[in-house]
Short mmCIF file of C-alpha atoms in Angstrom, two decimals:
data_model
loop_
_atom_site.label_atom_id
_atom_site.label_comp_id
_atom_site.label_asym_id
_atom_site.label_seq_id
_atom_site.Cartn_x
_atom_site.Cartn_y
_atom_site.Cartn_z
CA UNK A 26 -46.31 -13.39 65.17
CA UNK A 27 -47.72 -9.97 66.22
CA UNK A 28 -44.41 -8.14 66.35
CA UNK A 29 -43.49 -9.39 63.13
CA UNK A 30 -47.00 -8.34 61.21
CA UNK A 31 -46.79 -5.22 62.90
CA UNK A 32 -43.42 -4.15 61.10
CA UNK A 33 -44.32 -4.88 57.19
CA UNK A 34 -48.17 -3.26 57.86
CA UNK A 35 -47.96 0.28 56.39
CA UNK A 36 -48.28 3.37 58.86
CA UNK A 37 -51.90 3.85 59.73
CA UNK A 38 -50.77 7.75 58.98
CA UNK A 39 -49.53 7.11 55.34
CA UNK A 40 -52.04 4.49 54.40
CA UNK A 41 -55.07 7.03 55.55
CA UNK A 42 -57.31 8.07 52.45
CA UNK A 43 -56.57 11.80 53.70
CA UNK A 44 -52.67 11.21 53.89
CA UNK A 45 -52.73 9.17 50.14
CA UNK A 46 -51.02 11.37 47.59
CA UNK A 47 -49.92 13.80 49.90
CA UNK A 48 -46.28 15.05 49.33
CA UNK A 49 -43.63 16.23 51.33
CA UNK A 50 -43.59 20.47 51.97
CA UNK A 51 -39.93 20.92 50.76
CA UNK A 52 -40.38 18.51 47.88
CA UNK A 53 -41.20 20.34 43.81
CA UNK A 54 -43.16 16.72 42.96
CA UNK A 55 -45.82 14.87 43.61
CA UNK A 56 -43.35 11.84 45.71
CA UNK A 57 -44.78 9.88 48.18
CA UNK A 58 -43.76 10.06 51.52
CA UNK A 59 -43.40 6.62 51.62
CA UNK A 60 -41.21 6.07 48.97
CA UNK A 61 -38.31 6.61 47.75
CA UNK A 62 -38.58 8.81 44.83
CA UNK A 63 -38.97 7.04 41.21
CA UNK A 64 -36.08 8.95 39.83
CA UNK A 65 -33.21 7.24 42.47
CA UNK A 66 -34.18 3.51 41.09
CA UNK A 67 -32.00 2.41 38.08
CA UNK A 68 -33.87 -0.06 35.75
CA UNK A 69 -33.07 -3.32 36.18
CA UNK A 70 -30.85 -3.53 32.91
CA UNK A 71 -28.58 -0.87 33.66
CA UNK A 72 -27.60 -1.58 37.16
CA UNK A 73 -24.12 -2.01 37.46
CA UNK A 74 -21.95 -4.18 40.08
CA UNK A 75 -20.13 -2.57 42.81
CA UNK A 76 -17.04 -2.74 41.47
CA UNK A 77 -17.80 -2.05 38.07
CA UNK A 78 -19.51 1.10 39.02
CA UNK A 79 -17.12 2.44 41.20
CA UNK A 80 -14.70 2.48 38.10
CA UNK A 81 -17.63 3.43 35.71
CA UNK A 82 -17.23 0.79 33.37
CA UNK A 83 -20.20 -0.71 30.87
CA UNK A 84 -21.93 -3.78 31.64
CA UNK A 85 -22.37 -6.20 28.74
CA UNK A 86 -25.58 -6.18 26.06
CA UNK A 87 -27.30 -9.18 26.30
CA UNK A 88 -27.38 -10.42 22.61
CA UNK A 89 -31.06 -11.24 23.17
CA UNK A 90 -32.40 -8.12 24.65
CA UNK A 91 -33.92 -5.75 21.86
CA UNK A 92 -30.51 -3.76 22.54
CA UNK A 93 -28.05 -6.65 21.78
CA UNK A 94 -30.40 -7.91 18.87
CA UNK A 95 -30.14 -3.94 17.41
CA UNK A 96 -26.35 -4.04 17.77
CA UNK A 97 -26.02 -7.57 15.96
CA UNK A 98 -28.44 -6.09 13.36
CA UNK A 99 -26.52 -3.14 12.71
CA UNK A 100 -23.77 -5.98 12.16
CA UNK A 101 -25.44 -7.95 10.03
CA UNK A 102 -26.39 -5.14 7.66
CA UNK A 103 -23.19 -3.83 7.33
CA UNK A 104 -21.01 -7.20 7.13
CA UNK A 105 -20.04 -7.84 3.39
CA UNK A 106 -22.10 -10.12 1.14
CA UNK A 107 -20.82 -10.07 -2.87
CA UNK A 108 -21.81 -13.05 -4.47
CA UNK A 109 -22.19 -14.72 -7.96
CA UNK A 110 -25.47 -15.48 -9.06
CA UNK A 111 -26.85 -18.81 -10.42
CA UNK A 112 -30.07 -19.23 -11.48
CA UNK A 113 -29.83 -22.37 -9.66
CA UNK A 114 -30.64 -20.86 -6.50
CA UNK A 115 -33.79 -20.62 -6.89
CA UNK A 116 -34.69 -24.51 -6.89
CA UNK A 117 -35.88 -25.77 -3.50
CA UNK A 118 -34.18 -29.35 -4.78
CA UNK A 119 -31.37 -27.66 -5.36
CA UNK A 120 -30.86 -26.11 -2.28
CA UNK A 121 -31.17 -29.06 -0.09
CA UNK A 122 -28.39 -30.40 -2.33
CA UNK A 123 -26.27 -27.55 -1.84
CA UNK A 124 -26.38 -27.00 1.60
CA UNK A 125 -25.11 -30.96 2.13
CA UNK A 126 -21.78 -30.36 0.38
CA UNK A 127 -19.34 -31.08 3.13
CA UNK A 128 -16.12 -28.83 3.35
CA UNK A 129 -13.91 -31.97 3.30
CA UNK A 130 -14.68 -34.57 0.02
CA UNK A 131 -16.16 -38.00 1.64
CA UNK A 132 -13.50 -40.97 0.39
CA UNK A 133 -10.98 -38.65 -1.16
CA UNK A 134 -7.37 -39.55 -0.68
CA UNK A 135 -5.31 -36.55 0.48
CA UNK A 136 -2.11 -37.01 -1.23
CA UNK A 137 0.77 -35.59 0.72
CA UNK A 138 2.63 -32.96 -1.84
CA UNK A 139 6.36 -32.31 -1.08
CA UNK A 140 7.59 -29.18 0.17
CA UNK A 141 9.85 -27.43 -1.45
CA UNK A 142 13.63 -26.86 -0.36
CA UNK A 143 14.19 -23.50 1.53
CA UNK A 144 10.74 -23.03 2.89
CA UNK A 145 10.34 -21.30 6.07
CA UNK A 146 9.06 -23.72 8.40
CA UNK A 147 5.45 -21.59 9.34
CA UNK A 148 4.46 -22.30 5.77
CA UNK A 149 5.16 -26.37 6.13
CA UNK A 150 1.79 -27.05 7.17
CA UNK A 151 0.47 -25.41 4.01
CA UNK A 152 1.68 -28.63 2.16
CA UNK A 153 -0.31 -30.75 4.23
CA UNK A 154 -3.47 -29.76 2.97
CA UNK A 155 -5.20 -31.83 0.21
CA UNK A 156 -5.48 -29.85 -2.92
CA UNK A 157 -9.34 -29.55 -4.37
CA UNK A 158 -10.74 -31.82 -6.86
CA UNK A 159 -11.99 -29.96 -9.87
CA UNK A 160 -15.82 -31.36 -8.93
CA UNK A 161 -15.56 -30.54 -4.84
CA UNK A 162 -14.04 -26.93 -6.14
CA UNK A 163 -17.18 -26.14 -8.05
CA UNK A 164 -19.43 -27.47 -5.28
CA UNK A 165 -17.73 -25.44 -2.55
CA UNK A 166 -17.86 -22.08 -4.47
CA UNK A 167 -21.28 -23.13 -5.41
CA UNK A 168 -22.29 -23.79 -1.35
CA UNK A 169 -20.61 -20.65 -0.24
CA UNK A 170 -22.22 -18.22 -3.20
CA UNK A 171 -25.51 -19.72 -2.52
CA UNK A 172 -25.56 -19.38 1.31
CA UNK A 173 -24.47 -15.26 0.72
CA UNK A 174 -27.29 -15.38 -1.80
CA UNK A 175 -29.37 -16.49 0.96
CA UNK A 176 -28.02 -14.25 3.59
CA UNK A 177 -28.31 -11.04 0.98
CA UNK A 178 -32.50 -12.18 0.69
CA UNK A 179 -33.48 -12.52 4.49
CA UNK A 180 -31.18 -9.24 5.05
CA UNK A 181 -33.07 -7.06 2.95
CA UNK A 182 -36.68 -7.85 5.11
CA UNK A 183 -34.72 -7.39 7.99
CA UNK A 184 -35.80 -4.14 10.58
CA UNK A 185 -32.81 -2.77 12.28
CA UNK A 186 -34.60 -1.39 14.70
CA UNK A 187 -36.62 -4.10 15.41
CA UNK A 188 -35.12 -7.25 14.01
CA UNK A 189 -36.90 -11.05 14.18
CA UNK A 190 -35.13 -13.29 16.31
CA UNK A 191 -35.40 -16.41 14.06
CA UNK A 192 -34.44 -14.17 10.91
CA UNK A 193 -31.51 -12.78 12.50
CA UNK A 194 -29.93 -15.83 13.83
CA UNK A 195 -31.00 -17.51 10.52
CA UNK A 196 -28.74 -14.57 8.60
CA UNK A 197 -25.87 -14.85 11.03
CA UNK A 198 -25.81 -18.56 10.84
CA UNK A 199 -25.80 -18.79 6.73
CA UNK A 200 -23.10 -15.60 6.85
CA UNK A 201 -20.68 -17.86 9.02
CA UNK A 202 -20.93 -20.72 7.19
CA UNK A 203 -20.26 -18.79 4.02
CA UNK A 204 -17.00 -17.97 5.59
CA UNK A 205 -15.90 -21.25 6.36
CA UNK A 206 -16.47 -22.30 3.19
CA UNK A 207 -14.44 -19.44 1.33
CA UNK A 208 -11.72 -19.92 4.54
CA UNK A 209 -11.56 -23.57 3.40
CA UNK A 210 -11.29 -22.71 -0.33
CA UNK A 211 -8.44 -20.26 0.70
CA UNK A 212 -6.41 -22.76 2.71
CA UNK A 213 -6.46 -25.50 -0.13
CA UNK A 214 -4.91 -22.85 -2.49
CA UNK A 215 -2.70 -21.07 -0.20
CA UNK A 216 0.37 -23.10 -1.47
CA UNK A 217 -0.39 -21.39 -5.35
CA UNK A 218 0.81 -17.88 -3.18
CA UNK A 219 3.56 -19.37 -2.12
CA UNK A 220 4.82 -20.59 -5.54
CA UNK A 221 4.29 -17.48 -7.58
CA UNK A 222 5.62 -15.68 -4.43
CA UNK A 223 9.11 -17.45 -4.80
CA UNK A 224 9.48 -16.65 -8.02
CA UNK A 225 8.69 -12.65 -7.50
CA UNK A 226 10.90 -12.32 -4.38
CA UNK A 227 14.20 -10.34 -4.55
CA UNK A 228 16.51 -7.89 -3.20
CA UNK A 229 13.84 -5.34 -3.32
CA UNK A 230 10.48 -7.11 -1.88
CA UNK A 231 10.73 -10.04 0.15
CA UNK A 232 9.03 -13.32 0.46
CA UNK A 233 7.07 -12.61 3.18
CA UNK A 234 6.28 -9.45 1.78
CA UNK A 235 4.82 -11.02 -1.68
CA UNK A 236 3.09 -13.85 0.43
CA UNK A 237 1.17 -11.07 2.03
CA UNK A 238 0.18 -9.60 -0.60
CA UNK A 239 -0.61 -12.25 -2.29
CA UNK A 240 -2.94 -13.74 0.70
CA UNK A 241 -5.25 -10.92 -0.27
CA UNK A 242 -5.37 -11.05 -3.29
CA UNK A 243 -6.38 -14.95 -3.03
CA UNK A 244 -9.24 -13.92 -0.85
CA UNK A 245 -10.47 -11.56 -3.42
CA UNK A 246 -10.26 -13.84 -5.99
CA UNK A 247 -12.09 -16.44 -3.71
CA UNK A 248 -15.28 -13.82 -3.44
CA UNK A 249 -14.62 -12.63 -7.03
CA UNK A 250 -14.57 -16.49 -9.52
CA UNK A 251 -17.51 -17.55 -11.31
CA UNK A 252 -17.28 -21.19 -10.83
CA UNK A 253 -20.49 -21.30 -13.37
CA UNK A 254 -18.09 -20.83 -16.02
CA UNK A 255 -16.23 -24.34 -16.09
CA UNK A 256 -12.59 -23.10 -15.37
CA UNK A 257 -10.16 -24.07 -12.68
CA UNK A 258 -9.89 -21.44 -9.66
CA UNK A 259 -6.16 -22.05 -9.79
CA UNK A 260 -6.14 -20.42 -12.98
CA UNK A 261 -7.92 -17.67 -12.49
CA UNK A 262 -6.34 -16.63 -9.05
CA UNK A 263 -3.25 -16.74 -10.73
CA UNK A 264 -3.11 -14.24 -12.80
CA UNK A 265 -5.04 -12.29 -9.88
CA UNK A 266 -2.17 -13.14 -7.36
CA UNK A 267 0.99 -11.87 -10.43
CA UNK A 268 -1.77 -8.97 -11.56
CA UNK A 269 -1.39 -7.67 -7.96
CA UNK A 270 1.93 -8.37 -7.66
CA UNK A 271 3.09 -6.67 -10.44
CA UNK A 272 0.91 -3.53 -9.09
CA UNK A 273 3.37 -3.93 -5.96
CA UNK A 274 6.36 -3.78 -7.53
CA UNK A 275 5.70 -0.85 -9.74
CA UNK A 276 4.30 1.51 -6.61
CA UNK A 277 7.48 0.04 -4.68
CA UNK A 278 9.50 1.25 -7.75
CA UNK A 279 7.66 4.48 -7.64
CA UNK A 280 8.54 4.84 -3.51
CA UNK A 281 11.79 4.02 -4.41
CA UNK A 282 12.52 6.41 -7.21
CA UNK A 283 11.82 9.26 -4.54
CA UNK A 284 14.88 7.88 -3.19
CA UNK A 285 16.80 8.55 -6.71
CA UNK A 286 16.34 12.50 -7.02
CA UNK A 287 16.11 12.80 -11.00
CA UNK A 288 17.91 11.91 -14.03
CA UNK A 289 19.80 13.93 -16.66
CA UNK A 290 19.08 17.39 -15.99
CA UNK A 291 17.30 16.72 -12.85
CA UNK A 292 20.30 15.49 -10.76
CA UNK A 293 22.85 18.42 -12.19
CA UNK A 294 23.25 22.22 -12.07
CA UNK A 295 25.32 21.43 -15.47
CA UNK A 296 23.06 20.36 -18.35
CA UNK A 297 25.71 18.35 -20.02
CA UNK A 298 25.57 15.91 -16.86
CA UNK A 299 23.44 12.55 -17.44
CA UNK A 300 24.51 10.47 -14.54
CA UNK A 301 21.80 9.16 -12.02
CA UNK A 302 23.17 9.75 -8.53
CA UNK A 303 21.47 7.78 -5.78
CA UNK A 304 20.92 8.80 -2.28
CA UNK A 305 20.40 6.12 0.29
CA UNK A 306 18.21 6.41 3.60
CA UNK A 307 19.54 8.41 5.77
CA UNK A 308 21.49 11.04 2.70
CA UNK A 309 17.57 11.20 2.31
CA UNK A 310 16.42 12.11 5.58
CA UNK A 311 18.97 14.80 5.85
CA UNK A 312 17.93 15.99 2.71
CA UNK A 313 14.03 16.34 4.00
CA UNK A 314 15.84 18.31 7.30
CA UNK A 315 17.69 20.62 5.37
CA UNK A 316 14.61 21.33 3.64
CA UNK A 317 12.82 21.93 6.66
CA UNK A 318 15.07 23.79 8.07
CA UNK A 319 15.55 26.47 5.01
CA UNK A 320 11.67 27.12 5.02
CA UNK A 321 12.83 30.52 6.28
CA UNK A 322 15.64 30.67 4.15
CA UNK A 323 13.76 29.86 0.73
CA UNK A 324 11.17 32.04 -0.88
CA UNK A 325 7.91 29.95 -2.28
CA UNK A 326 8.60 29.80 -5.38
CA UNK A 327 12.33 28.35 -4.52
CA UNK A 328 10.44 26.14 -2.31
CA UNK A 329 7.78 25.01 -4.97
CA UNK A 330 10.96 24.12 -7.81
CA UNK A 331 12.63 22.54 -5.30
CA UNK A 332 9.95 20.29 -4.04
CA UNK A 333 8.77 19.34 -7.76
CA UNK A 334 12.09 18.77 -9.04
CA UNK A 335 13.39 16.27 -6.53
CA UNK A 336 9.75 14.29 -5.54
CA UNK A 337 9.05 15.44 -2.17
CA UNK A 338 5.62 15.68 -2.93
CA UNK A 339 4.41 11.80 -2.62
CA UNK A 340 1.19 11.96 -4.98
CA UNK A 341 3.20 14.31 -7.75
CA UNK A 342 6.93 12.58 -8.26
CA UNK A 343 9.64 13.90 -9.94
CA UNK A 344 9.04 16.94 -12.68
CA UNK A 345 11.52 18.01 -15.35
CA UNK A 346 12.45 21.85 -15.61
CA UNK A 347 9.89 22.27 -18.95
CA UNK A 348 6.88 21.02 -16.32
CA UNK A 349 8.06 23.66 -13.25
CA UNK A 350 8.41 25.65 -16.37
CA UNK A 351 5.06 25.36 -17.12
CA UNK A 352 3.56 25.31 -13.98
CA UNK A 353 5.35 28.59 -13.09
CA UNK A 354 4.62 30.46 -16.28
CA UNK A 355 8.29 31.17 -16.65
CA UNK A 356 10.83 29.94 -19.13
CA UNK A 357 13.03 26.79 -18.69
CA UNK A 358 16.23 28.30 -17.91
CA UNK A 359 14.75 30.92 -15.52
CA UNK A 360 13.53 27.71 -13.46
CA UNK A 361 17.39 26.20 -13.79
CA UNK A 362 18.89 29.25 -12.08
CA UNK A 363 16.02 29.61 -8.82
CA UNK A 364 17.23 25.50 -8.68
CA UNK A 365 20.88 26.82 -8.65
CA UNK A 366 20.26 29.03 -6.00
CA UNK A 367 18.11 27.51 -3.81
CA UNK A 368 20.70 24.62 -3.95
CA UNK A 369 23.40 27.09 -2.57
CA UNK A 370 21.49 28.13 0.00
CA UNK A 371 21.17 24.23 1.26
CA UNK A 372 24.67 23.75 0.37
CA UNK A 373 25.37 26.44 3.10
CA UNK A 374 22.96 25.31 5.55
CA UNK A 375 24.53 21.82 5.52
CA UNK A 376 27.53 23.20 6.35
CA UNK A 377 26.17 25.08 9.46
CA UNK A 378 24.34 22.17 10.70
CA UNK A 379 27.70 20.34 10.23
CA UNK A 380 25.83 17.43 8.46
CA UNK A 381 27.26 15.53 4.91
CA UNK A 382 25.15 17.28 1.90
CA UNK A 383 23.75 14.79 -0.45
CA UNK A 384 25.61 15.26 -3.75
CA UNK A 385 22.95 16.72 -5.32
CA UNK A 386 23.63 19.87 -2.83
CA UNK A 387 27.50 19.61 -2.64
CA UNK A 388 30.00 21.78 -4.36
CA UNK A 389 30.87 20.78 -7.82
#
């Protein structure tokens, strides 16, 4: 159709070889006149949707184009991978053998162990997963060392700026399946937190406070056991779950003797008084406000004895007068009386702000 040819044809004008090139008069650039200029198109990749760009948000990274492949990279390189060596490894035979070890033991007979009496009931399922034989422990710790080992090779050819395709899917795929495997190892010993987690818990730290803590420390005992060595993982997480909770108690202990503000001479203005007084919560708190508010009231040094004698300071605990003593370059009983009278300017202060002093502060 000649109406139709017509419209897509160029301008005679614009396609003429004395028109070509030439720019418009206003313009600072060398743009067509019939175009639009280069700088107004967005690359295909970074257009955005209507909507989207009306409320500026990103698009997403393709995880094949070189950007996504950069970003999963970057991932790759900085994702975790300890593992225990074995000379093992190395053996092409070997590996073929390794890699077949399935997560669940073909024809083994998951016996059901009972749950003990008092459990809380998100923890029942725990008790329905088959414990590890000693042989299908060693061959999991073996598949999941091996396939970091793996990983930890191809990683260290890999370009972050331009990484291989089949290299970086071949990393990511050997890095997941390392995780299942130590995810599976976890779950099958999960019930060994709970046991040595019932026998920790008290008034002080709960259950699910020990089970917690004791979940991590399984994990890190997971990526930390030589199974080359012969011995049971059971024992050796063990004494990693009670070594870590044993660190727990002692820096609760350590939290909680904040709470008790010095013994003996610490606690009284007399030094033939030896009781320990405690202060609960909220005594506490108003001890921190009075505090606060006497910043104006106290000098620095009153300030400094104060804060050293009863623990305020969270790194440095409680002190005895000899180590303000010592700190201070005064003697002991010079430290005893800026106590005193720092204490009866708190002891006032209380009264103003019509709150009950901790005993530490009240009139003897």
């Amino acid at each position: 159709m000649p109406a139709a040819r017509t419209a897509t044809q160029t301008s005679p004008q614009a396609a003429s070889p004395q028109n070509r090139g030439r720019t418009d008069r206003g313009g600072t650039g060398r743009t067509p006149v019939n175009r639009l200029p280069r700088q107004t198109r967005l690359p295909r990749q970074t257009r955005l949707p209507a909507a989207d760009a009306a409320e500026g948000a990103p698009t997403a990274v393709d995880p094949e184009s070189k950007a996504g492949r950069q970003a999963r990279a970057a991932a790759v390189l900085k994702a975790k991978c300890d593992f225990i060596d074995n000379p093992e490894f190395a053996d092409p035979a070997v590996q073929k053998e390794i890699l077949a070890t399935p997560l669940i033991e073909e024809g083994a007979v998951a016996r059901r162990a009972r749950r003990p009496e008092g459990l809380p009931n998100y923890l029942a399922g725990l008790y329905e997963v088959p414990l590890l034989t000693p042989k299908h422990e060693a061959a999991l710790f073996r598949k999941m060392n091996f396939l970091k080992w793996k990983a930890a090779g191809l990683r260290e050819s890999l370009s972050p700026h331009r990484p291989g395709k089949k290299k970086l899917a071949e990393i990511e795929f050997l890095l997941a399946e390392a995780k299942t495997t130590r995810n599976r190892i976890a779950r099958c010993n999960l019930r060994l937190v709970v046991s040595i987690a019932r026998k920790f818990a008290d008034q002080n730290v709960s259950f699910d406070e020990f089970v917690s803590e004791g979940n991590v420390a399984l994990m890190n005992a997971v990526a930390k056991f030589d199974y080359g060595r012969g011995f049971r993982f059971s024992t050796y997480a063990t004494h990693a779950i009670r070594r870590a909770y044993y660190r727990m108690v002692q820096q609760r202990g350590r939290r909680n003797s904040r709470m008790v503000l010095g013994t003996g001479e610490i606690i009284s203005e007399s030094p033939h008084e030896h009781e320990e007084r405690h202060l609960n919560e909220g005594q506490y708190a108003d001890f921190q406000r009075l505090m606060a508010k006497a910043a104006g009231e106290l000098d620095e040094r009153e300030r400094m004895i104060l804060t050293a004698r009863f623990g305020l300071e969270e790194s440095e605990g409680v002190q005895t007068l000899q180590v303000v003593a010592g700190q201070l370059g005064i003697c002991k009983e010079r430290v005893r009386q800026l106590q005193n009278r720092a204490i009866g300017k708190l002891r006032e202060l209380a009264e103003e702000m019509r709150i009950e002093a901790p005993e530490l502060v009240a009139p003897h």
